[in-house]
CSV table of C-alpha atoms in Angstrom, one decimal:
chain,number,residue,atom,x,y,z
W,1,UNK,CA,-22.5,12.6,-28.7
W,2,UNK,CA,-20.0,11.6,-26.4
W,3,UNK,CA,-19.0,15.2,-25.8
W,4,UNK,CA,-22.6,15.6,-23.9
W,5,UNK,CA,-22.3,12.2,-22.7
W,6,UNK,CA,-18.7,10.5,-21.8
W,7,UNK,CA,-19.8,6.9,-21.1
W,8,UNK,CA,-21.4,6.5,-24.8
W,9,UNK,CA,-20.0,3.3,-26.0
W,10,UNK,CA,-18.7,3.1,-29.9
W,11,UNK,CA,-21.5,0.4,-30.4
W,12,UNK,CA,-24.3,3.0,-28.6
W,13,UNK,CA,-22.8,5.5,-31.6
W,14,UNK,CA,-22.7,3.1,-33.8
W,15,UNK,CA,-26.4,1.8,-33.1
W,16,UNK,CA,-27.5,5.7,-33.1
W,17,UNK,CA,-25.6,6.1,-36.5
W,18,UNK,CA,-27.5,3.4,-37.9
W,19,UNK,CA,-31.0,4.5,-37.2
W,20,UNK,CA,-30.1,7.8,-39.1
W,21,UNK,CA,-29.4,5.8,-41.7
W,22,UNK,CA,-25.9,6.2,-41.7
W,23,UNK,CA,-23.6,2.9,-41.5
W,24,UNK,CA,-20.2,3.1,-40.4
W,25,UNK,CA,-17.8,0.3,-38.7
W,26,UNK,CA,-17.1,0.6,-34.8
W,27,UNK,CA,-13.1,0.9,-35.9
W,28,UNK,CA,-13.6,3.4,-37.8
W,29,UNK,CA,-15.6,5.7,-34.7
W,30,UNK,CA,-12.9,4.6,-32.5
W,31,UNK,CA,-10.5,6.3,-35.2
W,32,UNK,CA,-12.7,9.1,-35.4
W,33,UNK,CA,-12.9,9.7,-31.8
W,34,UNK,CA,-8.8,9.4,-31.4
W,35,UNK,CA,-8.4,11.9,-33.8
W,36,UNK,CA,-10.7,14.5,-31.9
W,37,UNK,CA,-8.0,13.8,-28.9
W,38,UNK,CA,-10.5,11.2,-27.1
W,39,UNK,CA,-9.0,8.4,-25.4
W,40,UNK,CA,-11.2,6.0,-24.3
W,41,UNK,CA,-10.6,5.7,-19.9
W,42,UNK,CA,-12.0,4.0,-17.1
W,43,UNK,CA,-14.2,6.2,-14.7
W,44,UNK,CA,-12.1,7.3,-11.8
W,45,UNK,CA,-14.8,6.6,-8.6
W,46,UNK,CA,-14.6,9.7,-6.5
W,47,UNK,CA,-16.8,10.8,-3.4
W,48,UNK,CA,-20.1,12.7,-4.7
W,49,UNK,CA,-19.0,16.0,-3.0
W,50,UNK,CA,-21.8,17.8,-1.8
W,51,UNK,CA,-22.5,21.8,-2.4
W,52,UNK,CA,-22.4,22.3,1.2
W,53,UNK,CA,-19.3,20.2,1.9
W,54,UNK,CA,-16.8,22.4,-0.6
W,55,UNK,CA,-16.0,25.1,1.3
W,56,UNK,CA,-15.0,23.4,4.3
W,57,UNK,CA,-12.4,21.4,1.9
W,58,UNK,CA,-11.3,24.4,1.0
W,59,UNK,CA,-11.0,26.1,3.9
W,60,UNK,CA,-9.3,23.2,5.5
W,61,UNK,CA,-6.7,23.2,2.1
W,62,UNK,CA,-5.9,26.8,2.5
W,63,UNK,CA,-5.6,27.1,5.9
W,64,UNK,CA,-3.3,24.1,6.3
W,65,UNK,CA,-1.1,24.5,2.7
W,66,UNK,CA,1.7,26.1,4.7
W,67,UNK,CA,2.4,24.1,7.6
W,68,UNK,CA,5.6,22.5,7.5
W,69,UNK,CA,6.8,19.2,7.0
W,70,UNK,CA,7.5,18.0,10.3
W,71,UNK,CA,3.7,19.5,11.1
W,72,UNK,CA,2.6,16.2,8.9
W,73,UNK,CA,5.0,13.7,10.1
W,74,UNK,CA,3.7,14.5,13.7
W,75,UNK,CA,0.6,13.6,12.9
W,76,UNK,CA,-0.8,9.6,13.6
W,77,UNK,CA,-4.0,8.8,10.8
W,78,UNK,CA,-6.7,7.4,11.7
W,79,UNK,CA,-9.5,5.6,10.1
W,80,UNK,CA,-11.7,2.8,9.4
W,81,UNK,CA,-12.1,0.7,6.3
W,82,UNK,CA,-14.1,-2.2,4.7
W,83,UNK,CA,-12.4,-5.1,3.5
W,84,UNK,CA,-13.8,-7.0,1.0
W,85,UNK,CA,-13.5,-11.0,0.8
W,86,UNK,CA,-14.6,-11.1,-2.7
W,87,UNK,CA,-13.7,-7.8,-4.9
W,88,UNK,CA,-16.1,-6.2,-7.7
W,89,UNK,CA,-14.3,-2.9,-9.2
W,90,UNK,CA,-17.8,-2.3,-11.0
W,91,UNK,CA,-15.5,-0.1,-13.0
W,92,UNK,CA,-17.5,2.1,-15.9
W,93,UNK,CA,-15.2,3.1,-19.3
W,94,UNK,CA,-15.9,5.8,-21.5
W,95,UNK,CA,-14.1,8.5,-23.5
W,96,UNK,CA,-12.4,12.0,-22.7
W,97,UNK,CA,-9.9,14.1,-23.6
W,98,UNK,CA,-6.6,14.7,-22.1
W,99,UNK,CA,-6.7,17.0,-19.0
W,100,UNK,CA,-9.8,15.2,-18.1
W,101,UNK,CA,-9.5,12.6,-16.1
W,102,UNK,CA,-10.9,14.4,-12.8
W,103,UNK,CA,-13.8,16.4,-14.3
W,104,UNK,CA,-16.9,15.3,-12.1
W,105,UNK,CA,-18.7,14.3,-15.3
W,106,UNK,CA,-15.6,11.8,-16.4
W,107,UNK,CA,-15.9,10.2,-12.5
W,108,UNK,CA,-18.3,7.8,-10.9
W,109,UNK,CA,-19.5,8.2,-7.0
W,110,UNK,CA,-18.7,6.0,-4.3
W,111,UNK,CA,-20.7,4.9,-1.0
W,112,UNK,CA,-18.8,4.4,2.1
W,113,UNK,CA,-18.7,1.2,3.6
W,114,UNK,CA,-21.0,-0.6,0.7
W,115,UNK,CA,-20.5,-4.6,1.5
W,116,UNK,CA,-17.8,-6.6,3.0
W,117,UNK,CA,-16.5,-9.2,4.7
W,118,UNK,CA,-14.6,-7.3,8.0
W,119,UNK,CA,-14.3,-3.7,9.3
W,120,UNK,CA,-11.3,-2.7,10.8
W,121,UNK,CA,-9.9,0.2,12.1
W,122,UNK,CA,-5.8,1.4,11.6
W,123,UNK,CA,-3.5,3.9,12.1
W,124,UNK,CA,0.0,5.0,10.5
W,125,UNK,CA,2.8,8.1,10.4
W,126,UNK,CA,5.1,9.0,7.9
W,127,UNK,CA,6.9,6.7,9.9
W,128,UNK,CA,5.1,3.6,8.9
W,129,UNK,CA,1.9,1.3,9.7
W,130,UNK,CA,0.7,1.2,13.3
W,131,UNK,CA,-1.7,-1.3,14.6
W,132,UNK,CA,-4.4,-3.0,12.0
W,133,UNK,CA,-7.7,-3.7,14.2
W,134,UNK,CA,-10.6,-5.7,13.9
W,135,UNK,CA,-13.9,-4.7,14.7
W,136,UNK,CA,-15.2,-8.0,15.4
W,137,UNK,CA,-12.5,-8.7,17.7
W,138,UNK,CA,-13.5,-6.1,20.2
W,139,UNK,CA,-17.7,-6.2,20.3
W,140,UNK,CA,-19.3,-9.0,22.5
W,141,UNK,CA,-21.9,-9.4,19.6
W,142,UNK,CA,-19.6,-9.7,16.6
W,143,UNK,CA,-22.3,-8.9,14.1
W,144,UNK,CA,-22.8,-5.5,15.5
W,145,UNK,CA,-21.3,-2.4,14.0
W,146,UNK,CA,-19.1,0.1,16.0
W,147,UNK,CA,-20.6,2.8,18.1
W,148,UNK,CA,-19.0,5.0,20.2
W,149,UNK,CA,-18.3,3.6,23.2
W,150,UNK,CA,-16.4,0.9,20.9
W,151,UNK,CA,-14.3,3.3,19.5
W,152,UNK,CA,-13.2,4.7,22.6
W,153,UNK,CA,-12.2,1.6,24.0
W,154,UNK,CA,-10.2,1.3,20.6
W,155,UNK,CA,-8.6,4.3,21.3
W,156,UNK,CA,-7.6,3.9,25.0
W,157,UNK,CA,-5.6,0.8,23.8
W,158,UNK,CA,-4.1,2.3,20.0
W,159,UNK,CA,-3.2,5.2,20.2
W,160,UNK,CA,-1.2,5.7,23.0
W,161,UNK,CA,1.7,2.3,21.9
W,162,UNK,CA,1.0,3.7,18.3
W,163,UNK,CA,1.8,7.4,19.0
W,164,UNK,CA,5.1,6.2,20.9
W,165,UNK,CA,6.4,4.0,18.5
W,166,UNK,CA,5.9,5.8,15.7
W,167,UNK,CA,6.1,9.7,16.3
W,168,UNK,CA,6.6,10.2,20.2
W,169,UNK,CA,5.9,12.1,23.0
W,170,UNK,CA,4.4,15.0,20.7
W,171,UNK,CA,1.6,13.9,18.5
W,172,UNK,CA,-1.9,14.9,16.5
W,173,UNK,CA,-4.4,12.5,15.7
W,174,UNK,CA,-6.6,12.7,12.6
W,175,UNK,CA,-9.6,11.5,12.5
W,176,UNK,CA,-12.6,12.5,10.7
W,177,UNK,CA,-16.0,14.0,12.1
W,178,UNK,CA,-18.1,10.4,11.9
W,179,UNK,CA,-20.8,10.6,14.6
W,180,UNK,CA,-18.6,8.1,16.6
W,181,UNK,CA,-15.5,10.6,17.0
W,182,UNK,CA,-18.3,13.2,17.5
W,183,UNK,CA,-20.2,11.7,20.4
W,184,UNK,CA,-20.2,13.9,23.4
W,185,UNK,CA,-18.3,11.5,25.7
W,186,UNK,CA,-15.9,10.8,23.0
W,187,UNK,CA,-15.2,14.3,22.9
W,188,UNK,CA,-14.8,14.3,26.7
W,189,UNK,CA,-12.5,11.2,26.3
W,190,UNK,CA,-10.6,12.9,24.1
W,191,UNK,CA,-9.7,16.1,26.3
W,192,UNK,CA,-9.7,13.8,29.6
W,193,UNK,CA,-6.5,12.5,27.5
W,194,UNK,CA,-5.3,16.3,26.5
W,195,UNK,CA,-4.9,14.7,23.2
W,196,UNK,CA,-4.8,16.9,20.0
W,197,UNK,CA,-6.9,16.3,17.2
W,198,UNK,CA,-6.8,17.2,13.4
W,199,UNK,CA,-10.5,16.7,12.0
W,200,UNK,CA,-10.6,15.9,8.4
W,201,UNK,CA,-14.0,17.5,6.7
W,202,UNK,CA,-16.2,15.3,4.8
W,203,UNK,CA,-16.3,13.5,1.9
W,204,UNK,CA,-12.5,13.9,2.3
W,205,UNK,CA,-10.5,10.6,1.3
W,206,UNK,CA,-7.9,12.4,-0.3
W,207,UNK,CA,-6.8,15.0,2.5
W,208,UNK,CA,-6.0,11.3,4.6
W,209,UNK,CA,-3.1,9.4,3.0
W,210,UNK,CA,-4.5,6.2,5.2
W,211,UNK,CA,-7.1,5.8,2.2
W,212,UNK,CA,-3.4,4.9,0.2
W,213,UNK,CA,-2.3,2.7,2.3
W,214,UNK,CA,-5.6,0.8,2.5
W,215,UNK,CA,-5.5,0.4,-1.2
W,216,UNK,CA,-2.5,-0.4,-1.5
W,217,UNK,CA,-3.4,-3.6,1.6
W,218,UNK,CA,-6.4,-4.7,-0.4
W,219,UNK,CA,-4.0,-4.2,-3.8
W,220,UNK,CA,-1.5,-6.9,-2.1
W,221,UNK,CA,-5.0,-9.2,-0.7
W,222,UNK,CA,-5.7,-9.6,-4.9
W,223,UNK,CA,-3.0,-11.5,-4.8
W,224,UNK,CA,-3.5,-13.9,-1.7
W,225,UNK,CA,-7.1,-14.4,-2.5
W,226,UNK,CA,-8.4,-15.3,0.8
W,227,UNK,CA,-11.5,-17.7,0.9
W,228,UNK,CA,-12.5,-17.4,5.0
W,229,UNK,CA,-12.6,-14.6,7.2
W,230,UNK,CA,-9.8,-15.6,9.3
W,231,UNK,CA,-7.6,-15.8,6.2
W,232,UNK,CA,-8.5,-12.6,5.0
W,233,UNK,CA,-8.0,-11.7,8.6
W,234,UNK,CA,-4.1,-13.0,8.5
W,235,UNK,CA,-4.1,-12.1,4.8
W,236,UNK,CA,-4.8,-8.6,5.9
W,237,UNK,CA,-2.2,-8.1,9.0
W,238,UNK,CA,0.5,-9.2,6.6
W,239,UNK,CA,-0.2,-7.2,4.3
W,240,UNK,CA,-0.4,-3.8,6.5
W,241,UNK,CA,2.6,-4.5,8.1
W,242,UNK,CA,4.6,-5.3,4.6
W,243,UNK,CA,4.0,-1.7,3.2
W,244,UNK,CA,7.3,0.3,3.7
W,245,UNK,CA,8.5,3.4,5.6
W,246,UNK,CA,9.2,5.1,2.1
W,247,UNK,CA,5.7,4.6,0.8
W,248,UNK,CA,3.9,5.8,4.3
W,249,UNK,CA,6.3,8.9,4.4
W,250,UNK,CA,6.1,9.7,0.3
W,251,UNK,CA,1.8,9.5,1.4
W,252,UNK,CA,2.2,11.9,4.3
W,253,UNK,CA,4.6,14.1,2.2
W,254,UNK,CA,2.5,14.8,-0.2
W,255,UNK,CA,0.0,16.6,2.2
W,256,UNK,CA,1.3,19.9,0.2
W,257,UNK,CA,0.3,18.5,-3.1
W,258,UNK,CA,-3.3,17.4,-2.4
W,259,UNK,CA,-3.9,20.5,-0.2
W,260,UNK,CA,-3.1,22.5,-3.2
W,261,UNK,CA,-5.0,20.2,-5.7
W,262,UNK,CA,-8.4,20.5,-3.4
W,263,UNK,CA,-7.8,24.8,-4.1
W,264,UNK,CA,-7.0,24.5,-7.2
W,265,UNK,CA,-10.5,22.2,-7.9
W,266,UNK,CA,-12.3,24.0,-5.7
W,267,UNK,CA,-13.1,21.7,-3.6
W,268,UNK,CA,-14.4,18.8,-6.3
W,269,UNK,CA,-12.3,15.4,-5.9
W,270,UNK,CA,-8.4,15.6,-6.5
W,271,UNK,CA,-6.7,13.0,-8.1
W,272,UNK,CA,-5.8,11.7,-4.7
């Protein structure tokens, strides 16, 4: 039963059991599900990874495995994130076997950007943390979501300061290919500015260590528990600019590791 299904609870098994007319305890299915190696887990949520959106992963993965380290560490990550004033893990549990753990059928599927309290937009190196901005803080209507000609002016004011303090002269930015880094004159921006880019595909948190450090921010905003916007606000820029060189450099070092774990999935979610 939960071989076909992973999320069935010992008390839907037990309930199942019973209408067969069988009647055993729900200690005694936990037992019997330990000793067929199940462990019971908590679903893992991953992007649902498209068909289509595979083989760019993949291509990206191989084509980037060798580069060498300093290629990373010259890079300056980009990207947006939602933070939440009041968390919800709406974690699921179920069972599986070791070895598991990243099987699409023992993971749930995220949304991007599903509910919040402020949007912001960062940037870091294997250096460490660059500039945390607020979207709010930079649209005359601060109810209105980013669009391109935001972002730009975003990155006229970022990424120069950020580059030079925390890589130098020399420098890649990542982004990935949202319609706002895609826009035409945000294209034209971009090579106005001779700047480099490294586009991340879709559906492609774990090929952008900035994902770790934003869990790692809202990890540390559990702990404040913030109850206004301009506390989470404060709550937040602390807590950006508290994570460490070593963690920022171990994320960006571990390029190699993920790059490889995307081939050797085939492009499903990594453990990233």
């Amino acid at each position: 039963m939960v071989k076909r299904n992973p999320f069935t609870t010992a008390n839907q098994v037990n309930n199942t059991l019973q209408v067969v007319g069988v009647s055993i305890s729900k200690s005694t299915i936990k037992r019997r599900l330990h000793e067929s190696r199940y462990r019971g887990f908590t679903a893992r949520c991953k992007p649902l990874i498209s068909l289509k959106n595979r083989k760019p992963r993949l291509d990206f993965a191989k084509k980037h495995l060798k580069k060498p380290a300093q290629f990373w560490k010259n890079i300056l990550w980009t990207d947006e994130t939602k933070i939440n004033l009041y968390q919800n893990d709406g974690k699921r549990k179920g069972w599986r076997r070791r070895g598991e753990a990243h099987d699409p059928k023992h993971t749930t599927s995220s949304v991007k950007h599903g509910g919040g309290s402020v949007m912001v937009w960062a940037c870091m190196a294997a250096s460490g943390t660059g500039t945390l901005v607020f979207i709010d803080d930079v649209t005359q209507d601060r109810s209105s979501p980013m669009n391109p000609e935001m972002f730009r002016d975003i990155l006229s004011v970022q990424i120069q300061v950020n580059a030079a303090k925390l890589i130098g002269r020399r420098f890649i930015i990542q982004m990935d290919n949202d319609p706002k880094h895609t826009a035409k004159a945000t294209q034209e921006f971009i090579k106005a500015k001779k700047w480099n880019i490294l586009e991340r595909p879709s559906e492609s948190p774990d090929l952008n260590p900035t994902e770790h450090a934003f869990h790692l921010l809202k990890t540390k905003l559990q702990t404040e528990r913030p109850t206004s916007k301009q506390q989470l606000k404060a709550a937040a820029v602390k807590a950006w600019q508290s994570i460490q060189k070593e963690k920022t450099q171990h994320l960006v070092m571990s390029m190699s590791s993920r790059l490889q774990a995307v081939i050797a999935n085939k492009g499903f979610s990594t453990k990233y």
